[in-house]
PDB file of C-alpha atoms in Angstrom:
ATOM      1  CA  UNK P   4     172.896  94.791  89.961  1.00 39.00           C
ATOM      2  CA  UNK P   5     171.644  97.553  87.705  1.00 41.00           C
ATOM      3  CA  UNK P   6     171.947 101.209  88.594  1.00 46.00           C
ATOM      4  CA  UNK P   7     168.630 102.747  89.529  1.00 42.00           C
ATOM      5  CA  UNK P   8     167.042 105.473  91.616  1.00 39.00           C
ATOM      6  CA  UNK P   9     167.739 109.182  91.878  1.00 46.00           C
ATOM      7  CA  UNK P  10     171.099 110.676  92.765  1.00 69.00           C
ATOM      8  CA  UNK P  11     172.946 107.369  92.931  1.00 78.00           C
ATOM      9  CA  UNK P  12     176.104 108.896  94.351  1.00 82.00           C
ATOM     10  CA  UNK P  13     174.137 110.002  97.429  1.00 83.00           C
ATOM     11  CA  UNK P  14     173.215 106.417  98.324  1.00 86.00           C
ATOM     12  CA  UNK P  15     176.914 105.529  98.263  1.00 90.00           C
ATOM     13  CA  UNK P  16     177.878 108.621 100.274  1.00 89.00           C
ATOM     14  CA  UNK P  17     175.285 107.801 102.939  1.00 88.00           C
ATOM     15  CA  UNK P  18     176.500 104.212 103.186  1.00 92.00           C
ATOM     16  CA  UNK P  19     180.172 105.166 103.502  1.00 92.00           C
ATOM     17  CA  UNK P  20     179.390 107.950 105.987  1.00 90.00           C
ATOM     18  CA  UNK P  21     177.506 105.375 108.079  1.00 90.00           C
ATOM     19  CA  UNK P  22     180.506 103.022 107.886  1.00 91.00           C
ATOM     20  CA  UNK P  23     182.864 105.809 108.984  1.00 89.00           C
ATOM     21  CA  UNK P  24     180.552 106.705 111.877  1.00 88.00           C
ATOM     22  CA  UNK P  25     180.358 103.038 112.911  1.00 88.00           C
ATOM     23  CA  UNK P  26     184.127 102.676 112.928  1.00 89.00           C
ATOM     24  CA  UNK P  27     184.287 100.340 109.932  1.00 93.00           C
ATOM     25  CA  UNK P  28     186.608 102.915 108.362  1.00 91.00           C
ATOM     26  CA  UNK P  29     188.259 104.907 111.199  1.00 91.00           C
ATOM     27  CA  UNK P  30     190.247 108.091 110.621  1.00 90.00           C
ATOM     28  CA  UNK P  31     193.376 107.190 108.669  1.00 91.00           C
ATOM     29  CA  UNK P  32     191.856 104.052 107.164  1.00 93.00           C
ATOM     30  CA  UNK P  33     191.880 103.396 103.454  1.00 93.00           C
ATOM     31  CA  UNK P  34     188.539 102.978 101.714  1.00 94.00           C
ATOM     32  CA  UNK P  35     188.061  99.947  99.447  1.00 94.00           C
ATOM     33  CA  UNK P  36     189.419 100.279  95.920  1.00 91.00           C
ATOM     34  CA  UNK P  37     187.187 101.822  93.264  1.00 90.00           C
ATOM     35  CA  UNK P  38     186.729  98.422  91.595  1.00 91.00           C
ATOM     36  CA  UNK P  39     185.572  96.868  94.875  1.00 94.00           C
ATOM     37  CA  UNK P  40     183.118  99.708  95.474  1.00 94.00           C
ATOM     38  CA  UNK P  41     181.612  99.353  91.998  1.00 92.00           C
ATOM     39  CA  UNK P  42     180.982  95.674  92.754  1.00 94.00           C
ATOM     40  CA  UNK P  43     179.638  96.339  96.245  1.00 93.00           C
ATOM     41  CA  UNK P  44     177.128  98.961  95.133  1.00 93.00           C
ATOM     42  CA  UNK P  45     176.458  97.639  91.632  1.00 92.00           C
ATOM     43  CA  UNK P  46     177.187 100.972  89.968  1.00 89.00           C
ATOM     44  CA  UNK P  47     179.600 102.376  87.395  1.00 87.00           C
ATOM     45  CA  UNK P  48     183.009 103.977  87.937  1.00 87.00           C
ATOM     46  CA  UNK P  49     181.630 107.483  87.284  1.00 86.00           C
ATOM     47  CA  UNK P  50     179.049 107.036  90.050  1.00 86.00           C
ATOM     48  CA  UNK P  51     181.733 105.890  92.511  1.00 90.00           C
ATOM     49  CA  UNK P  52     183.951 108.803  91.474  1.00 86.00           C
ATOM     50  CA  UNK P  53     181.033 111.188  92.028  1.00 84.00           C
ATOM     51  CA  UNK P  54     180.587 109.821  95.550  1.00 87.00           C
ATOM     52  CA  UNK P  55     184.297 110.173  96.354  1.00 87.00           C
ATOM     53  CA  UNK P  56     184.274 113.797  95.184  1.00 83.00           C
ATOM     54  CA  UNK P  57     181.203 114.467  97.342  1.00 83.00           C
ATOM     55  CA  UNK P  58     182.979 112.952 100.361  1.00 87.00           C
ATOM     56  CA  UNK P  59     186.048 115.087  99.613  1.00 84.00           C
ATOM     57  CA  UNK P  60     183.888 118.206  99.433  1.00 79.00           C
ATOM     58  CA  UNK P  61     182.587 117.358 102.903  1.00 79.00           C
ATOM     59  CA  UNK P  62     186.157 117.047 104.203  1.00 82.00           C
ATOM     60  CA  UNK P  63     185.726 113.390 105.136  1.00 87.00           C
ATOM     61  CA  UNK P  64     188.241 111.773 102.783  1.00 88.00           C
ATOM     62  CA  UNK P  65     191.175 112.569 100.525  1.00 87.00           C
ATOM     63  CA  UNK P  66     192.713 110.807  97.533  1.00 82.00           C
ATOM     64  CA  UNK P  67     196.439 110.066  97.829  1.00 81.00           C
ATOM     65  CA  UNK P  68     198.664 109.353  94.867  1.00 71.00           C
ATOM     66  CA  UNK P  69     199.239 105.666  94.318  1.00 74.00           C
ATOM     67  CA  UNK P  70     197.627 104.772  97.636  1.00 82.00           C
ATOM     68  CA  UNK P  71     193.881 105.250  97.383  1.00 87.00           C
ATOM     69  CA  UNK P  72     191.237 107.217  99.270  1.00 91.00           C
ATOM     70  CA  UNK P  73     191.717 107.703 103.019  1.00 91.00           C
ATOM     71  CA  UNK P  74     189.397 108.829 105.815  1.00 92.00           C
ATOM     72  CA  UNK P  75     190.332 112.284 107.123  1.00 88.00           C
ATOM     73  CA  UNK P  76     187.630 112.934 109.716  1.00 80.00           C
ATOM     74  CA  UNK P  77     185.052 111.137 111.807  1.00 75.00           C
ATOM     75  CA  UNK P  78     181.402 111.409 110.801  1.00 64.00           C
ATOM     76  CA  UNK P  79     177.933 110.862 112.126  1.00 58.00           C
ATOM     77  CA  UNK P  80     175.348 108.939 110.095  1.00 52.00           C
ATOM     78  CA  UNK P  81     173.521 112.204 109.393  1.00 48.00           C
ATOM     79  CA  UNK P  82     176.516 114.219 108.163  1.00 46.00           C
ATOM     80  CA  UNK P  83     175.761 115.161 104.561  1.00 49.00           C
ATOM     81  CA  UNK P  84     175.449 118.417 102.711  1.00 50.00           C
ATOM     82  CA  UNK P  85     173.100 118.830  99.781  1.00 52.00           C
ATOM     83  CA  UNK P  86     175.311 118.648  96.723  1.00 55.00           C
ATOM     84  CA  UNK P  87     172.573 117.995  94.168  1.00 69.00           C
ATOM     85  CA  UNK P  88     173.413 116.246  90.890  1.00 74.00           C
ATOM     86  CA  UNK P  89     176.967 115.504  89.774  1.00 78.00           C
ATOM     87  CA  UNK P  90     178.740 116.074  86.465  1.00 83.00           C
ATOM     88  CA  UNK P  91     178.963 112.373  85.645  1.00 83.00           C
ATOM     89  CA  UNK P  92     175.261 111.837  86.275  1.00 81.00           C
ATOM     90  CA  UNK P  93     174.322 114.810  84.108  1.00 87.00           C
ATOM     91  CA  UNK P  94     176.637 113.756  81.284  1.00 88.00           C
ATOM     92  CA  UNK P  95     175.343 110.184  81.302  1.00 88.00           C
ATOM     93  CA  UNK P  96     171.776 111.504  81.056  1.00 90.00           C
ATOM     94  CA  UNK P  97     172.824 113.825  78.230  1.00 93.00           C
ATOM     95  CA  UNK P  98     174.369 110.897  76.374  1.00 94.00           C
ATOM     96  CA  UNK P  99     171.073 109.029  76.466  1.00 93.00           C
ATOM     97  CA  UNK P 100     168.884 111.995  75.539  1.00 96.00           C
ATOM     98  CA  UNK P 101     171.064 113.905  73.114  1.00 97.00           C
ATOM     99  CA  UNK P 102     171.943 110.804  71.116  1.00 97.00           C
ATOM    100  CA  UNK P 103     168.266 110.394  70.274  1.00 97.00           C
ATOM    101  CA  UNK P 104     167.841 114.128  69.775  1.00 98.00           C
ATOM    102  CA  UNK P 105     170.619 114.092  67.166  1.00 98.00           C
ATOM    103  CA  UNK P 106     168.990 111.128  65.420  1.00 98.00           C
ATOM    104  CA  UNK P 107     165.666 112.982  65.146  1.00 97.00           C
ATOM    105  CA  UNK P 108     167.377 116.214  64.126  1.00 98.00           C
ATOM    106  CA  UNK P 109     169.106 114.412  61.242  1.00 98.00           C
ATOM    107  CA  UNK P 110     165.717 113.832  59.615  1.00 97.00           C
ATOM    108  CA  UNK P 111     164.315 117.313  60.313  1.00 97.00           C
ATOM    109  CA  UNK P 112     167.179 119.794  60.089  1.00 98.00           C
ATOM    110  CA  UNK P 113     167.082 122.379  57.287  1.00 97.00           C
ATOM    111  CA  UNK P 114     169.794 124.223  55.373  1.00 97.00           C
ATOM    112  CA  UNK P 115     169.580 127.352  57.533  1.00 97.00           C
ATOM    113  CA  UNK P 116     170.007 125.346  60.722  1.00 97.00           C
ATOM    114  CA  UNK P 117     172.977 123.480  59.259  1.00 98.00           C
ATOM    115  CA  UNK P 118     174.565 126.819  58.363  1.00 97.00           C
ATOM    116  CA  UNK P 119     174.085 127.965  61.963  1.00 97.00           C
ATOM    117  CA  UNK P 120     175.841 124.825  63.229  1.00 98.00           C
ATOM    118  CA  UNK P 121     178.760 125.420  60.857  1.00 97.00           C
ATOM    119  CA  UNK P 122     179.129 128.936  62.240  1.00 97.00           C
ATOM    120  CA  UNK P 123     179.019 127.690  65.816  1.00 96.00           C
ATOM    121  CA  UNK P 124     181.653 125.064  65.012  1.00 95.00           C
ATOM    122  CA  UNK P 125     183.897 127.879  63.813  1.00 94.00           C
ATOM    123  CA  UNK P 126     183.228 129.819  67.025  1.00 94.00           C
ATOM    124  CA  UNK P 127     184.386 126.814  69.081  1.00 91.00           C
ATOM    125  CA  UNK P 128     187.903 127.422  67.781  1.00 89.00           C
ATOM    126  CA  UNK P 129     187.954 130.769  69.621  1.00 87.00           C
ATOM    127  CA  UNK P 130     188.739 130.254  73.298  1.00 80.00           C
ATOM    128  CA  UNK P 131     186.863 133.338  74.499  1.00 82.00           C
ATOM    129  CA  UNK P 132     183.523 132.105  73.114  1.00 88.00           C
ATOM    130  CA  UNK P 133     184.119 128.334  72.852  1.00 87.00           C
ATOM    131  CA  UNK P 134     182.023 127.335  75.876  1.00 86.00           C
ATOM    132  CA  UNK P 135     179.028 129.406  74.805  1.00 91.00           C
ATOM    133  CA  UNK P 136     179.334 128.157  71.222  1.00 93.00           C
ATOM    134  CA  UNK P 137     179.391 124.578  72.499  1.00 92.00           C
ATOM    135  CA  UNK P 138     176.206 125.179  74.490  1.00 92.00           C
ATOM    136  CA  UNK P 139     174.439 126.846  71.556  1.00 96.00           C
ATOM    137  CA  UNK P 140     175.545 124.037  69.188  1.00 97.00           C
ATOM    138  CA  UNK P 141     173.790 121.395  71.285  1.00 97.00           C
ATOM    139  CA  UNK P 142     170.691 123.520  71.812  1.00 97.00           C
ATOM    140  CA  UNK P 143     170.532 124.292  68.090  1.00 98.00           C
ATOM    141  CA  UNK P 144     170.425 120.559  67.367  1.00 98.00           C
ATOM    142  CA  UNK P 145     167.527 120.243  69.820  1.00 97.00           C
ATOM    143  CA  UNK P 146     165.789 123.172  68.108  1.00 97.00           C
ATOM    144  CA  UNK P 147     166.074 121.347  64.779  1.00 97.00           C
ATOM    145  CA  UNK P 148     163.678 118.695  66.144  1.00 97.00           C
ATOM    146  CA  UNK P 149     160.926 121.323  66.447  1.00 96.00           C
ATOM    147  CA  UNK P 150     159.926 119.830  69.818  1.00 96.00           C
ATOM    148  CA  UNK P 151     159.626 122.404  72.622  1.00 95.00           C
ATOM    149  CA  UNK P 152     159.954 119.785  75.377  1.00 95.00           C
ATOM    150  CA  UNK P 153     163.191 118.435  73.908  1.00 96.00           C
ATOM    151  CA  UNK P 154     164.584 121.956  73.542  1.00 96.00           C
ATOM    152  CA  UNK P 155     163.739 122.728  77.172  1.00 94.00           C
ATOM    153  CA  UNK P 156     165.278 119.460  78.404  1.00 93.00           C
ATOM    154  CA  UNK P 157     168.576 119.937  76.554  1.00 95.00           C
ATOM    155  CA  UNK P 158     168.794 123.561  77.705  1.00 94.00           C
ATOM    156  CA  UNK P 159     168.128 122.541  81.299  1.00 90.00           C
ATOM    157  CA  UNK P 160     170.834 119.871  81.207  1.00 89.00           C
ATOM    158  CA  UNK P 161     173.360 122.510  80.179  1.00 87.00           C
ATOM    159  CA  UNK P 162     172.281 125.014  82.818  1.00 85.00           C
ATOM    160  CA  UNK P 163     172.148 122.310  85.495  1.00 84.00           C
ATOM    161  CA  UNK P 164     175.879 121.741  85.089  1.00 79.00           C
ATOM    162  CA  UNK P 165     176.637 124.977  86.933  1.00 75.00           C
ATOM    163  CA  UNK P 166     173.588 125.147  89.212  1.00 77.00           C
ATOM    164  CA  UNK P 167     174.671 121.989  91.024  1.00 77.00           C
ATOM    165  CA  UNK P 168     177.597 122.446  93.468  1.00 76.00           C
ATOM    166  CA  UNK P 169     178.857 118.898  92.895  1.00 75.00           C
ATOM    167  CA  UNK P 170     178.802 119.214  89.091  1.00 80.00           C
ATOM    168  CA  UNK P 171     180.348 122.680  89.257  1.00 75.00           C
ATOM    169  CA  UNK P 172     183.200 121.381  91.447  1.00 71.00           C
ATOM    170  CA  UNK P 173     184.180 118.761  88.867  1.00 74.00           C
ATOM    171  CA  UNK P 174     183.688 120.992  85.825  1.00 73.00           C
ATOM    172  CA  UNK P 175     185.743 123.837  87.281  1.00 66.00           C
ATOM    173  CA  UNK P 176     188.596 121.376  87.908  1.00 62.00           C
ATOM    174  CA  UNK P 177     188.203 119.961  84.436  1.00 62.00           C
ATOM    175  CA  UNK P 178     188.142 123.229  82.559  1.00 58.00           C
ATOM    176  CA  UNK P 179     187.119 122.159  79.058  1.00 57.00           C
ATOM    177  CA  UNK P 180     188.025 119.586  76.484  1.00 57.00           C
ATOM    178  CA  UNK P 181     190.960 120.555  74.297  1.00 61.00           C
ATOM    179  CA  UNK P 182     190.083 122.655  71.271  1.00 64.00           C
ATOM    180  CA  UNK P 183     191.212 119.932  68.852  1.00 74.00           C
ATOM    181  CA  UNK P 184     189.032 117.284  70.485  1.00 83.00           C
ATOM    182  CA  UNK P 185     186.080 119.662  70.752  1.00 84.00           C
ATOM    183  CA  UNK P 186     186.227 120.580  67.082  1.00 91.00           C
ATOM    184  CA  UNK P 187     186.782 117.026  65.825  1.00 93.00           C
ATOM    185  CA  UNK P 188     183.930 115.522  67.817  1.00 95.00           C
ATOM    186  CA  UNK P 189     181.446 118.262  66.982  1.00 96.00           C
ATOM    187  CA  UNK P 190     182.594 118.124  63.365  1.00 97.00           C
ATOM    188  CA  UNK P 191     181.608 114.453  63.215  1.00 97.00           C
ATOM    189  CA  UNK P 192     178.183 115.291  64.648  1.00 98.00           C
ATOM    190  CA  UNK P 193     177.714 118.032  62.054  1.00 98.00           C
ATOM    191  CA  UNK P 194     178.842 115.754  59.200  1.00 98.00           C
ATOM    192  CA  UNK P 195     176.268 113.142  60.226  1.00 98.00           C
ATOM    193  CA  UNK P 196     173.527 115.781  60.316  1.00 98.00           C
ATOM    194  CA  UNK P 197     174.576 117.079  56.895  1.00 98.00           C
ATOM    195  CA  UNK P 198     174.394 113.497  55.592  1.00 98.00           C
ATOM    196  CA  UNK P 199     170.879 113.219  57.083  1.00 97.00           C
ATOM    197  CA  UNK P 200     171.954 110.001  58.799  1.00 98.00           C
ATOM    198  CA  UNK P 201     170.091 109.339  62.079  1.00 98.00           C
ATOM    199  CA  UNK P 202     172.331 106.365  62.945  1.00 98.00           C
ATOM    200  CA  UNK P 203     175.571 108.269  62.387  1.00 98.00           C
ATOM    201  CA  UNK P 204     174.232 111.341  64.199  1.00 98.00           C
ATOM    202  CA  UNK P 205     173.198 109.262  67.200  1.00 98.00           C
ATOM    203  CA  UNK P 206     176.563 107.472  67.318  1.00 97.00           C
ATOM    204  CA  UNK P 207     178.588 110.666  66.878  1.00 98.00           C
ATOM    205  CA  UNK P 208     176.719 112.385  69.715  1.00 97.00           C
ATOM    206  CA  UNK P 209     177.015 109.380  72.026  1.00 96.00           C
ATOM    207  CA  UNK P 210     180.708 108.995  71.219  1.00 95.00           C
ATOM    208  CA  UNK P 211     181.282 112.664  72.007  1.00 94.00           C
ATOM    209  CA  UNK P 212     179.548 112.488  75.389  1.00 93.00           C
ATOM    210  CA  UNK P 213     181.268 109.185  76.220  1.00 92.00           C
ATOM    211  CA  UNK P 214     184.537 110.992  75.573  1.00 89.00           C
ATOM    212  CA  UNK P 215     183.443 113.753  77.977  1.00 88.00           C
ATOM    213  CA  UNK P 216     182.824 111.134  80.687  1.00 87.00           C
ATOM    214  CA  UNK P 217     186.240 109.542  80.049  1.00 86.00           C
ATOM    215  CA  UNK P 218     187.816 113.002  80.223  1.00 85.00           C
ATOM    216  CA  UNK P 219     186.121 113.772  83.545  1.00 83.00           C
ATOM    217  CA  UNK P 220     187.312 110.434  84.944  1.00 83.00           C
ATOM    218  CA  UNK P 221     190.843 111.234  83.851  1.00 80.00           C
ATOM    219  CA  UNK P 222     190.718 114.789  85.201  1.00 73.00           C
ATOM    220  CA  UNK P 223     189.479 113.743  88.641  1.00 73.00           C
ATOM    221  CA  UNK P 224     192.307 111.201  88.870  1.00 71.00           C
ATOM    222  CA  UNK P 225     194.854 113.721  87.607  1.00 52.00           C
ATOM    223  CA  UNK P 226     193.624 116.402  90.011  1.00 51.00           C
ATOM    224  CA  UNK P 227     194.051 114.052  92.966  1.00 51.00           C
ATOM    225  CA  UNK P 228     197.561 113.110  91.797  1.00 46.00           C
ATOM    226  CA  UNK P 229     198.524 116.764  91.345  1.00 50.00           C
ATOM    227  CA  UNK P 230     197.244 117.634  94.828  1.00 52.00           C
ATOM    228  CA  UNK P 231     199.269 114.770  96.286  1.00 46.00           C
ATOM    229  CA  UNK P 232     202.382 115.946  94.408  1.00 48.00           C
ATOM    230  CA  UNK P 233     202.020 119.468  95.799  1.00 56.00           C
ATOM    231  CA  UNK P 234     201.581 118.102  99.317  1.00 50.00           C
ATOM    232  CA  UNK P 235     204.697 115.954  98.903  1.00 46.00           C
ATOM    233  CA  UNK P 236     206.678 118.977  97.693  1.00 54.00           C
ATOM    234  CA  UNK P 237     205.479 120.986 100.694  1.00 58.00           C
ATOM    235  CA  UNK P 238     206.565 118.232 103.102  1.00 53.00           C
ATOM    236  CA  UNK P 239     209.975 118.035 101.438  1.00 53.00           C
ATOM    237  CA  UNK P 240     210.461 121.796 101.729  1.00 60.00           C
ATOM    238  CA  UNK P 241     209.420 121.712 105.374  1.00 59.00           C
ATOM    239  CA  UNK P 242     211.862 118.857 106.069  1.00 55.00           C
ATOM    240  CA  UNK P 243     214.621 120.728 104.261  1.00 57.00           C
ATOM    241  CA  UNK P 244     214.024 123.813 106.434  1.00 60.00           C
ATOM    242  CA  UNK P 245     214.220 121.709 109.598  1.00 55.00           C
ATOM    243  CA  UNK P 246     217.502 120.100 108.567  1.00 54.00           C
ATOM    244  CA  UNK P 247     219.255 123.347 107.615  1.00 50.00           C
TER     245      UNK P 247
END
């Protein structure tokens, strides 16, 4: 089944909330594995991960190291807070749009705009301005197309990342890609634009945003593992105090 419709994670959240309310997954029960959920709903791993994060934000489930995702609290079929669009959904949309934007920019970009991108790439090496330089780099590529609608769309995608509570939750946990990865991936995009190669520019941009998705998947797994480790350490300390 192909993914379709708006805010895919919400459809999964609503279905699982209904199952919890109906007693299919009582408090303490383990939810099906991520692979099983992707097959059940016909969606990708990022969409399932988005839904699990949304359920965690509502206090309904928690991820436990090496065990899976467990139900923490009962729910009613109508329990759901508006979380808006998630980081995975935004990044997947960016991958589709910005790949084509880079391809168009490769045929239109001028020497002055290339010089601006080189400067922004240098700024990405400085931690205090790296995030802003990253944002301006992508918008500058959109500006090279000369299309006001494209420029507005790319700008809105960037701003949406921190307007949406669900996206902000993931991105704040993730921090940012390492400086080395950031520079290497953006350097490949710039090289393709300098070579005036639409195919290479498209591929470099898509590869970069695919890497962002993989990074977010890894971070959300790592964050859950780290939380479980801290909880285990707390239980051990509490047990040690009781046995003293």
